[in-house]
mmCIF file of C-alpha atoms and ligand atoms in Angstrom:
data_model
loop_
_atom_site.group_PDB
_atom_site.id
_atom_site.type_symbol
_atom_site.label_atom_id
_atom_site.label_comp_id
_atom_site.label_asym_id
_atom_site.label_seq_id
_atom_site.Cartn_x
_atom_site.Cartn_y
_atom_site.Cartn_z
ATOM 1 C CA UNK A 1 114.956 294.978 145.726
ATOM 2 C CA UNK A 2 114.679 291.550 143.583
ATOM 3 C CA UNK A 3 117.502 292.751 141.661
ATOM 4 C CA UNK A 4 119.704 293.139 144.373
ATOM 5 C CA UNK A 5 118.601 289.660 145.542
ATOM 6 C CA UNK A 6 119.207 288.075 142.300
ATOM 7 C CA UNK A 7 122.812 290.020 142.110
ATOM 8 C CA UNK A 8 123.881 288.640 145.052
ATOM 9 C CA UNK A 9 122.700 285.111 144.567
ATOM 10 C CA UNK A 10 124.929 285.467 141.707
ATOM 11 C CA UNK A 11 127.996 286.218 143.541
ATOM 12 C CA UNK A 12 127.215 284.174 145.747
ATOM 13 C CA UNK A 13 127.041 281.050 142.833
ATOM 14 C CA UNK A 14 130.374 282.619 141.517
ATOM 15 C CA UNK A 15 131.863 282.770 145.224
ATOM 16 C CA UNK A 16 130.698 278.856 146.224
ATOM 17 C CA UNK A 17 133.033 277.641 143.031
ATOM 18 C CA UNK A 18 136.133 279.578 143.542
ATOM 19 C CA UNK A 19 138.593 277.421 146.596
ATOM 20 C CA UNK A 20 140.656 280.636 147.741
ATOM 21 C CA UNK A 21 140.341 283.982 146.944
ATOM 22 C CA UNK A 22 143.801 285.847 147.634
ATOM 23 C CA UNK A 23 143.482 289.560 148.379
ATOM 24 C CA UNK A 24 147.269 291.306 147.178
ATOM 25 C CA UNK A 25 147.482 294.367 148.959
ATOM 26 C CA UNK A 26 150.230 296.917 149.026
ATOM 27 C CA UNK A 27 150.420 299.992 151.682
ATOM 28 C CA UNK A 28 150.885 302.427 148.721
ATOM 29 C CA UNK A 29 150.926 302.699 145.335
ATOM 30 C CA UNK A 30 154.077 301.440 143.325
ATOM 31 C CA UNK A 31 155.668 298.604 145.369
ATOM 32 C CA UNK A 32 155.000 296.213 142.596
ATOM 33 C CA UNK A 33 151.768 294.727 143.869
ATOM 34 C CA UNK A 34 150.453 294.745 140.262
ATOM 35 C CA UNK A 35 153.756 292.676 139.007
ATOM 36 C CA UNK A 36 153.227 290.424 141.989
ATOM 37 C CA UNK A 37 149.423 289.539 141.505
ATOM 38 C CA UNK A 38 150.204 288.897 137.880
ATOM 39 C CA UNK A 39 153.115 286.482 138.320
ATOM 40 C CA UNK A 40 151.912 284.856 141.381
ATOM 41 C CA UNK A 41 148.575 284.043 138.983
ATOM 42 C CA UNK A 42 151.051 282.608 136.297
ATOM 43 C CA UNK A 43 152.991 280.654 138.986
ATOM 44 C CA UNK A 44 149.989 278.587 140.278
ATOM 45 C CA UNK A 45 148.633 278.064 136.526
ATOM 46 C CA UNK A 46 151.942 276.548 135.947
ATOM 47 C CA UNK A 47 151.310 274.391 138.173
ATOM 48 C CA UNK A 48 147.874 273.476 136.641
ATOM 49 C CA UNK A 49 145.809 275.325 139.115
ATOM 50 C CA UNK A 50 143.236 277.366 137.863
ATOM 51 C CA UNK A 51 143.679 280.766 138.350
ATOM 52 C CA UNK A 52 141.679 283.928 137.452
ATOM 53 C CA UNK A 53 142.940 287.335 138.005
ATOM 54 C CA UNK A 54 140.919 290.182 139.271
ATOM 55 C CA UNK A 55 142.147 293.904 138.713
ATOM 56 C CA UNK A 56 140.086 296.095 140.517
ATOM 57 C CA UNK A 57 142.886 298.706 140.683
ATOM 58 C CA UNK A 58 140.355 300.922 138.316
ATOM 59 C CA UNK A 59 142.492 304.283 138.240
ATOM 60 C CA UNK A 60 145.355 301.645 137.190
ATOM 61 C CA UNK A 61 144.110 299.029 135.496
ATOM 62 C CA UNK A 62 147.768 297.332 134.602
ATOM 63 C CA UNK A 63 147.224 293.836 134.707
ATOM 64 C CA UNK A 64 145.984 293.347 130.935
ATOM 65 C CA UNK A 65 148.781 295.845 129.840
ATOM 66 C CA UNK A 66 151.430 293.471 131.879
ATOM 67 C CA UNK A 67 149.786 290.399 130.267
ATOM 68 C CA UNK A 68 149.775 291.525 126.337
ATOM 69 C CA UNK A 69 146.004 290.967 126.709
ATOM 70 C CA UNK A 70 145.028 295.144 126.377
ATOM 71 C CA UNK A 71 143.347 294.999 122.978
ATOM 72 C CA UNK A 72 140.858 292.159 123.920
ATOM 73 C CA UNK A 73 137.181 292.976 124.416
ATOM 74 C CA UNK A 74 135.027 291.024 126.847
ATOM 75 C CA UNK A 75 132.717 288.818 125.585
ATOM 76 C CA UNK A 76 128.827 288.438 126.424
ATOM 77 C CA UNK A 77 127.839 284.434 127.546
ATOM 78 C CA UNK A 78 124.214 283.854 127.399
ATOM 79 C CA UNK A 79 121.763 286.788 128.291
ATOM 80 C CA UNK A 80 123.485 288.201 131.322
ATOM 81 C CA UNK A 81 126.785 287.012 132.183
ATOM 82 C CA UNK A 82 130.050 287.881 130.393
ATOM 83 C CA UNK A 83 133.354 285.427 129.863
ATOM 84 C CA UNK A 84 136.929 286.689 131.167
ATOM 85 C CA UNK A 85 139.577 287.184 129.208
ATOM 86 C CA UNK A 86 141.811 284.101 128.688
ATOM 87 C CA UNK A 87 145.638 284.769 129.002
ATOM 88 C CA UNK A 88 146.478 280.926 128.668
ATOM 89 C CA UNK A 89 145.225 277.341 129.226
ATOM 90 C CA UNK A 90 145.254 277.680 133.185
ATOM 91 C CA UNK A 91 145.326 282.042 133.534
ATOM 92 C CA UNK A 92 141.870 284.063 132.776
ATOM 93 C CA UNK A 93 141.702 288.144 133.676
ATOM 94 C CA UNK A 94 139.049 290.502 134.114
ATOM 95 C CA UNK A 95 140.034 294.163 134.330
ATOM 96 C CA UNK A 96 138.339 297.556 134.024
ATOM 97 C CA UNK A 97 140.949 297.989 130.735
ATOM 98 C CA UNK A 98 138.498 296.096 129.141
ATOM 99 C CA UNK A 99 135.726 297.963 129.331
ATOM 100 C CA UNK A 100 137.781 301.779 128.373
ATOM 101 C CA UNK A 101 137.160 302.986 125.094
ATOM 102 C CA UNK A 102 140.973 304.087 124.878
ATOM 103 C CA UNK A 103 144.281 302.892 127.287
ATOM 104 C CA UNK A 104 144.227 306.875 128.029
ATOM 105 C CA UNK A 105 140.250 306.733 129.282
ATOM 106 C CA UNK A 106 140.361 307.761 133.250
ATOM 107 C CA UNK A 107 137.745 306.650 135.153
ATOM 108 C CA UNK A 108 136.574 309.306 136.993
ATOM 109 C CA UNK A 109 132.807 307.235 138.144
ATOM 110 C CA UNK A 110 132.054 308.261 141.804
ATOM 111 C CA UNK A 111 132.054 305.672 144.351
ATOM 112 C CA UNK A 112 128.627 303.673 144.027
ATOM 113 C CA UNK A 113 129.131 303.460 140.606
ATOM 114 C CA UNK A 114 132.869 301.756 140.632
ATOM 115 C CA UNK A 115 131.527 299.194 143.393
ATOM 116 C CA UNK A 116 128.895 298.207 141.345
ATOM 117 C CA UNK A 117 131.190 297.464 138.500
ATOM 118 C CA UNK A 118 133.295 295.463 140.960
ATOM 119 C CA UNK A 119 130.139 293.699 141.965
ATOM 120 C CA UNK A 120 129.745 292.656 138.501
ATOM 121 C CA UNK A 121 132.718 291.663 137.757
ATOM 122 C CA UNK A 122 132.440 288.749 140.448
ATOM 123 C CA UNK A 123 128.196 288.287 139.942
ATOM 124 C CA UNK A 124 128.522 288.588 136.344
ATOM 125 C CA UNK A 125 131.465 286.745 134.846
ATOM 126 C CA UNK A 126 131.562 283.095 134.287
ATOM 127 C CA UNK A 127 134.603 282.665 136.000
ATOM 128 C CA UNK A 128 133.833 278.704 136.239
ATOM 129 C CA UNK A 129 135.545 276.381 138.890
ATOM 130 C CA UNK A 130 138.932 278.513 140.516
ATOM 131 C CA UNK A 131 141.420 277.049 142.707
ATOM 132 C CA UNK A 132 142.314 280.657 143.355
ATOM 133 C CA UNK A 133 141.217 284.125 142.459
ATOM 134 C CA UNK A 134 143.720 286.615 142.673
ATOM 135 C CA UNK A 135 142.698 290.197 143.506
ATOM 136 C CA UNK A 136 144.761 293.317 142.606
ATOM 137 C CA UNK A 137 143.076 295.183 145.421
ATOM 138 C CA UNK A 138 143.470 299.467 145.110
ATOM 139 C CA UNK A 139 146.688 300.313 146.861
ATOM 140 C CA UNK A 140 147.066 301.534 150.204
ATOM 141 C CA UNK A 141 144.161 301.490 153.261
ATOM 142 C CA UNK A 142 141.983 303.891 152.369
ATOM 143 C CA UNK A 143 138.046 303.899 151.708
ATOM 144 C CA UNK A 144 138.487 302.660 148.121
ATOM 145 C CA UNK A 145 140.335 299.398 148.902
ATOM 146 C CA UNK A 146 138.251 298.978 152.319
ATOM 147 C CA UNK A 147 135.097 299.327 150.319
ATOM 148 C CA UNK A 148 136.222 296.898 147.863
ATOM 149 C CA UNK A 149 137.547 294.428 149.883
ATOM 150 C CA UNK A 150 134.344 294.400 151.998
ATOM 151 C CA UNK A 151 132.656 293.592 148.775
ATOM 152 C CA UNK A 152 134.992 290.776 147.688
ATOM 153 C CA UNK A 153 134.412 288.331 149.928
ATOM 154 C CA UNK A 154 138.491 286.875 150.263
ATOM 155 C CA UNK A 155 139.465 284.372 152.164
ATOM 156 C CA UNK A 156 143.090 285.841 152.587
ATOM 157 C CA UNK A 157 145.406 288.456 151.751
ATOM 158 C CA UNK A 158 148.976 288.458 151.003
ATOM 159 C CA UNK A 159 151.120 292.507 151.799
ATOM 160 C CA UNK A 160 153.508 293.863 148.793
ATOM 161 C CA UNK A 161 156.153 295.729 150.327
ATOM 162 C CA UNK A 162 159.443 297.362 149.277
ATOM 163 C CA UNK A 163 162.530 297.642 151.919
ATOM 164 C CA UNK A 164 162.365 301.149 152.204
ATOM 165 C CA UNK A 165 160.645 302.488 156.145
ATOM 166 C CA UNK A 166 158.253 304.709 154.750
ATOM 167 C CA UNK A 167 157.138 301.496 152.965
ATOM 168 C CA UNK A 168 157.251 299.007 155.699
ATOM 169 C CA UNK A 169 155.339 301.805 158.175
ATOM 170 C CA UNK A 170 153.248 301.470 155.321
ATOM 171 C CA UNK A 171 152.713 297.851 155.490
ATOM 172 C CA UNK A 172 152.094 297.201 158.812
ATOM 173 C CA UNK A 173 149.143 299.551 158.357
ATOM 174 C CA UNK A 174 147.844 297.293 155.301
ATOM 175 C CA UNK A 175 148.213 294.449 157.870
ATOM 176 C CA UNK A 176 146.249 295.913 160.419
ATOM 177 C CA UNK A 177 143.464 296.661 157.517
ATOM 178 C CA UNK A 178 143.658 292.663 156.784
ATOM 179 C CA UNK A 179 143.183 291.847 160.176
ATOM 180 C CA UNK A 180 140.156 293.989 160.708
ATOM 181 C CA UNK A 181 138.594 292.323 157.729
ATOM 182 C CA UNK A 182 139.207 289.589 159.410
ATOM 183 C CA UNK A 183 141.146 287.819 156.542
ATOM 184 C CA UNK A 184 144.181 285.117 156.738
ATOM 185 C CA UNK A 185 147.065 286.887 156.166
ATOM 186 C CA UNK A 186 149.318 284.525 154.614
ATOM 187 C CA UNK A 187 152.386 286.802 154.951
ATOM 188 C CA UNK A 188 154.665 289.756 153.728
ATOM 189 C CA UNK A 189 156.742 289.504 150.156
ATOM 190 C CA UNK A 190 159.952 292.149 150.216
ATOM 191 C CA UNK A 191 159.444 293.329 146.506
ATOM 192 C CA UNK A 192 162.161 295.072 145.005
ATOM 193 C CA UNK A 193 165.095 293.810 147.322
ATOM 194 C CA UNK A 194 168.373 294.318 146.235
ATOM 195 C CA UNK A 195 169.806 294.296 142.717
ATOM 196 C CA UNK A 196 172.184 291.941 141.165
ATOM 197 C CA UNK A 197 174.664 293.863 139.496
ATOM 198 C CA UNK A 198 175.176 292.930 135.944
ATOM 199 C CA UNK A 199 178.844 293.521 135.622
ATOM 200 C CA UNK A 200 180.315 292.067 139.008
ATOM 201 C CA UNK A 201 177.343 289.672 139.861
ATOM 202 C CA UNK A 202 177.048 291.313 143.567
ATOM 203 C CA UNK A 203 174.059 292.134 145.489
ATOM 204 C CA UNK A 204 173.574 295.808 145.366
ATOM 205 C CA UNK A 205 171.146 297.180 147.895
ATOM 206 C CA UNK A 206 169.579 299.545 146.144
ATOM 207 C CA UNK A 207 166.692 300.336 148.994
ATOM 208 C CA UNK A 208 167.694 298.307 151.520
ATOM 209 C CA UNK A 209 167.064 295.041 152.167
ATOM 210 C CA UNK A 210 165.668 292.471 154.921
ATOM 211 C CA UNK A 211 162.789 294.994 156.284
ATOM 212 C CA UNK A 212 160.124 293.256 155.193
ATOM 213 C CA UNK A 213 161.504 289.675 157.054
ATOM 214 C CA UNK A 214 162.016 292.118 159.771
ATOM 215 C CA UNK A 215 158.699 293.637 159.714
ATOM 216 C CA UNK A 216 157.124 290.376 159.484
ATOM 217 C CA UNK A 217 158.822 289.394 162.283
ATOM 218 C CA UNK A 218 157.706 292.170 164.552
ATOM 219 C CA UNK A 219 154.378 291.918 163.588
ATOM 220 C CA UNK A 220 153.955 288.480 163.803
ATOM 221 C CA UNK A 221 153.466 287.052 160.212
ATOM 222 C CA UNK A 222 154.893 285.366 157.772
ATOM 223 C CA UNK A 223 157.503 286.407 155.869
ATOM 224 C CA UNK A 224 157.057 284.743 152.346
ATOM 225 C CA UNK A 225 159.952 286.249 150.308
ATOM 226 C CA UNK A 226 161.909 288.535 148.945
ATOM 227 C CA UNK A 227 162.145 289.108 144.929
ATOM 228 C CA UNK A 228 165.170 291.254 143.588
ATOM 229 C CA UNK A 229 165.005 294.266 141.293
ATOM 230 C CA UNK A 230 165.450 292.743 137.740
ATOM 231 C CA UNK A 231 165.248 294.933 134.718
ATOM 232 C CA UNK A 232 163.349 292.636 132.668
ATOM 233 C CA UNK A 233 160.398 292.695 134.834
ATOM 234 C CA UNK A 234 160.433 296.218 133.685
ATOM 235 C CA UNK A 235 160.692 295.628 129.916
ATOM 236 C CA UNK A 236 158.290 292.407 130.195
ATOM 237 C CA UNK A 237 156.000 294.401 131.555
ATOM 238 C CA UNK A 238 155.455 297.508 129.240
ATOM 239 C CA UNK A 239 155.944 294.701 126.085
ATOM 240 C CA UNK A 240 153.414 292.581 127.828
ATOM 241 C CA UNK A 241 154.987 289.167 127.766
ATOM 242 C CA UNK A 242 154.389 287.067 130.923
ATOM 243 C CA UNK A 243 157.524 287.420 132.733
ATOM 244 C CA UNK A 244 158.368 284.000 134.635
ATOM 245 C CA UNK A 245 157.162 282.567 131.253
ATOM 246 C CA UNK A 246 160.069 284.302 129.628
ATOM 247 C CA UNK A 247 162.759 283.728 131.902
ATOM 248 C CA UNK A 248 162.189 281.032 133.951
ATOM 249 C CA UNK A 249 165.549 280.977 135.130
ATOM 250 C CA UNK A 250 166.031 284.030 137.087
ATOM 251 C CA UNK A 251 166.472 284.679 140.560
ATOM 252 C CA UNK A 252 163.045 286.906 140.384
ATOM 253 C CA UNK A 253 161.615 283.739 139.199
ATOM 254 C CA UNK A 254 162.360 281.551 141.276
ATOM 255 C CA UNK A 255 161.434 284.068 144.305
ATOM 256 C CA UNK A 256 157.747 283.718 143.193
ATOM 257 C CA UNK A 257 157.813 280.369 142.616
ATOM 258 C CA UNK A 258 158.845 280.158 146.490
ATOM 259 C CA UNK A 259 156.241 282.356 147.596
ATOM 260 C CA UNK A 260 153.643 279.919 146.120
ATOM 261 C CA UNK A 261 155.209 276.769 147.390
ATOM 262 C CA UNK A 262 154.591 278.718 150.965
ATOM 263 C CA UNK A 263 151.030 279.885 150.167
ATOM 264 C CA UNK A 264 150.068 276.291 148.852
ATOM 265 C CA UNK A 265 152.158 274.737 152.453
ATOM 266 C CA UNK A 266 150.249 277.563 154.299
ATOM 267 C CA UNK A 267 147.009 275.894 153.156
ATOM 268 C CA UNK A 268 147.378 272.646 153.582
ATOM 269 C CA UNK A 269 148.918 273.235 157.657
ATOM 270 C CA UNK A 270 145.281 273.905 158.025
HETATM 271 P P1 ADP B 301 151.911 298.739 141.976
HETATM 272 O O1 ADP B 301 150.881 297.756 141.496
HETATM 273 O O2 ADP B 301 152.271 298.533 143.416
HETATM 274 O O3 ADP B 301 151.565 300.169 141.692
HETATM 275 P P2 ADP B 301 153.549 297.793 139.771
HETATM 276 O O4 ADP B 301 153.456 296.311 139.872
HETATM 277 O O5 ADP B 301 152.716 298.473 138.742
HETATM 278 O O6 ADP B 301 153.280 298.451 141.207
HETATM 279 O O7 ADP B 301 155.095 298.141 139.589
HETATM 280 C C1 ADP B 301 155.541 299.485 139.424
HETATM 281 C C2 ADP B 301 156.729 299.480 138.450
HETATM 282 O O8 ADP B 301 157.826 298.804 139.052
HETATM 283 C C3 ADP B 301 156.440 298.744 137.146
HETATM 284 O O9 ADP B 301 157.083 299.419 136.102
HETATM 285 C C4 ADP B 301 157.072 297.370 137.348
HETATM 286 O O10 ADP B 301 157.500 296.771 136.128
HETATM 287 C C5 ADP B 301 158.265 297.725 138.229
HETATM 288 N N1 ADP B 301 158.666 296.616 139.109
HETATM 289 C C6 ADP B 301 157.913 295.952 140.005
HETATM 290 N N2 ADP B 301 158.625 295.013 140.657
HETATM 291 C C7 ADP B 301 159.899 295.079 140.149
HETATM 292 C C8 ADP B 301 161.120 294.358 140.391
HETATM 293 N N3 ADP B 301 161.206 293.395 141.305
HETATM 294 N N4 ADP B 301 162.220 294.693 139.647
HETATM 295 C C9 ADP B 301 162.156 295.683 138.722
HETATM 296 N N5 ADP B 301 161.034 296.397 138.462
HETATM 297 C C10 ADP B 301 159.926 296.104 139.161
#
């Protein structure tokens, strides 16, 4: 009993010094809610927010692999608490890859035991003062992100989606799952729309485009922005070099840097 009073007076503690606490969700698996999460993190550290990066995606821990940070170990601070993993000045991670013996290690803990680790990994870590917290929640709306996210106290949550209608079906179900958490949704991002071709320089759609402003739309949220298929978020990711940090001058870029311009507006309309 007083341990589970003294674990959440720690989260609590943790909780009270982080400002927003952004919830990425995604209505399935492999709309690019990972690649999102990580570059929306970098975004608002370039602009000297502090940022810390949550991957609770435990079958998929990708977020250390995306940053170059896989081989780091997490280090103990003090008796109980342990420090994140920092990426850069502004950027710090904490992600189950940390704690696998190997990159190939499944996790294969039942339910209790994977929320506890979650609860730990906000009671436990000296995260220090956050202007946000970014949360790579499991995909889609089933029990594993619900349990999570009841756990995580957020104080908003932003949809991944990708053009296609099996994917935006699938969104407006991760929007309903927001809104029964009761959490802010700050709006829909279009991942993956359209494709600029390398020889001719046109938009190619290669699944579509304009569903998720559409979507949005219809279901009455904020659309936030669309970011284009580019190759080298591919290749940054699997070498693990920060991709708006390497080319700043894309489209892709520049499509996340708009999506935090409206999440920073968003906040201060309130
Ligand atoms: P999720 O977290 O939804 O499962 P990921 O972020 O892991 O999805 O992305 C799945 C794959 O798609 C990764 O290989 C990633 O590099 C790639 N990807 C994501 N967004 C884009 C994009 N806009 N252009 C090209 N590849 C992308």
């Amino acid at each position: 009993m007083n341990e589970k009073v003294d674990d959440a007076k720690k989260v609590d503690e943790t909780l009270s010094r982080i400002k927003n606490r952004l919830l990425v969700f995604s209505g399935k698996g492999g709309v690019g809610k990972s690649t999102v999460a990580v570059n929306l993190g970098l975004a608002l550290g370039k602009r000297n927010l502090r940022v810390g990066l949550l991957d609770i995606d435990i079958h998929g821990p990708d977020l250390a692999k995306m940053l170059g940070v896989e081989e780091k170990r997490l280090e103990s601070a003090g008796v109980d608490r342990i420090m994140p993993v920092r990426v850069n000045e502004n950027l710090s991670l904490i992600s189950m890859a940390f704690l696998l013996q190997t990159k190939d290690t499944p996790v294969i803990w039942r339910g209790p035991l994977k929320m506890k680790v979650i609860q730990q990994f906000l009671g436990d870590v000296l995260w220090g003062d956050l202007d946000w917290l970014i949360i790579d929640s499991p995909p889609g709306t089933g029990d594993e992100p619900l349990s999570a996210a009841q756990l995580i106290p957020a104080t908003g949550a932003l949809i991944v989606t990708t053009p296609q209608e099996v994917s935006l079906l699938d969104s407006r179900k991760a929007v309903n799952f927001a809104r029964r958490l009761n959490l802010k949704i700050y709006g829909i991002v279009e991942n993956m729309s359209g494709l600029s071709c390398p020889h001719c320089g046109k938009t190619i759609d290669l699944f579509k485009s304009g569903g998720g402003r559409k979507a949005a739309q219809e279901i009455g949220i904020p659309f936030l922005g669309s970011i284009p298929i580019d190759p080298a978020i591919v290749e940054r990711g699997d070498d693990g070099k920060p991709f708006i940090t390497n080319h700043p001058d894309s489209d892709a870029t520049k499509a996340f840097n708009g999506i935090v311009e409206k999440l920073l507006n968003s906040n201060r309309e309130e």
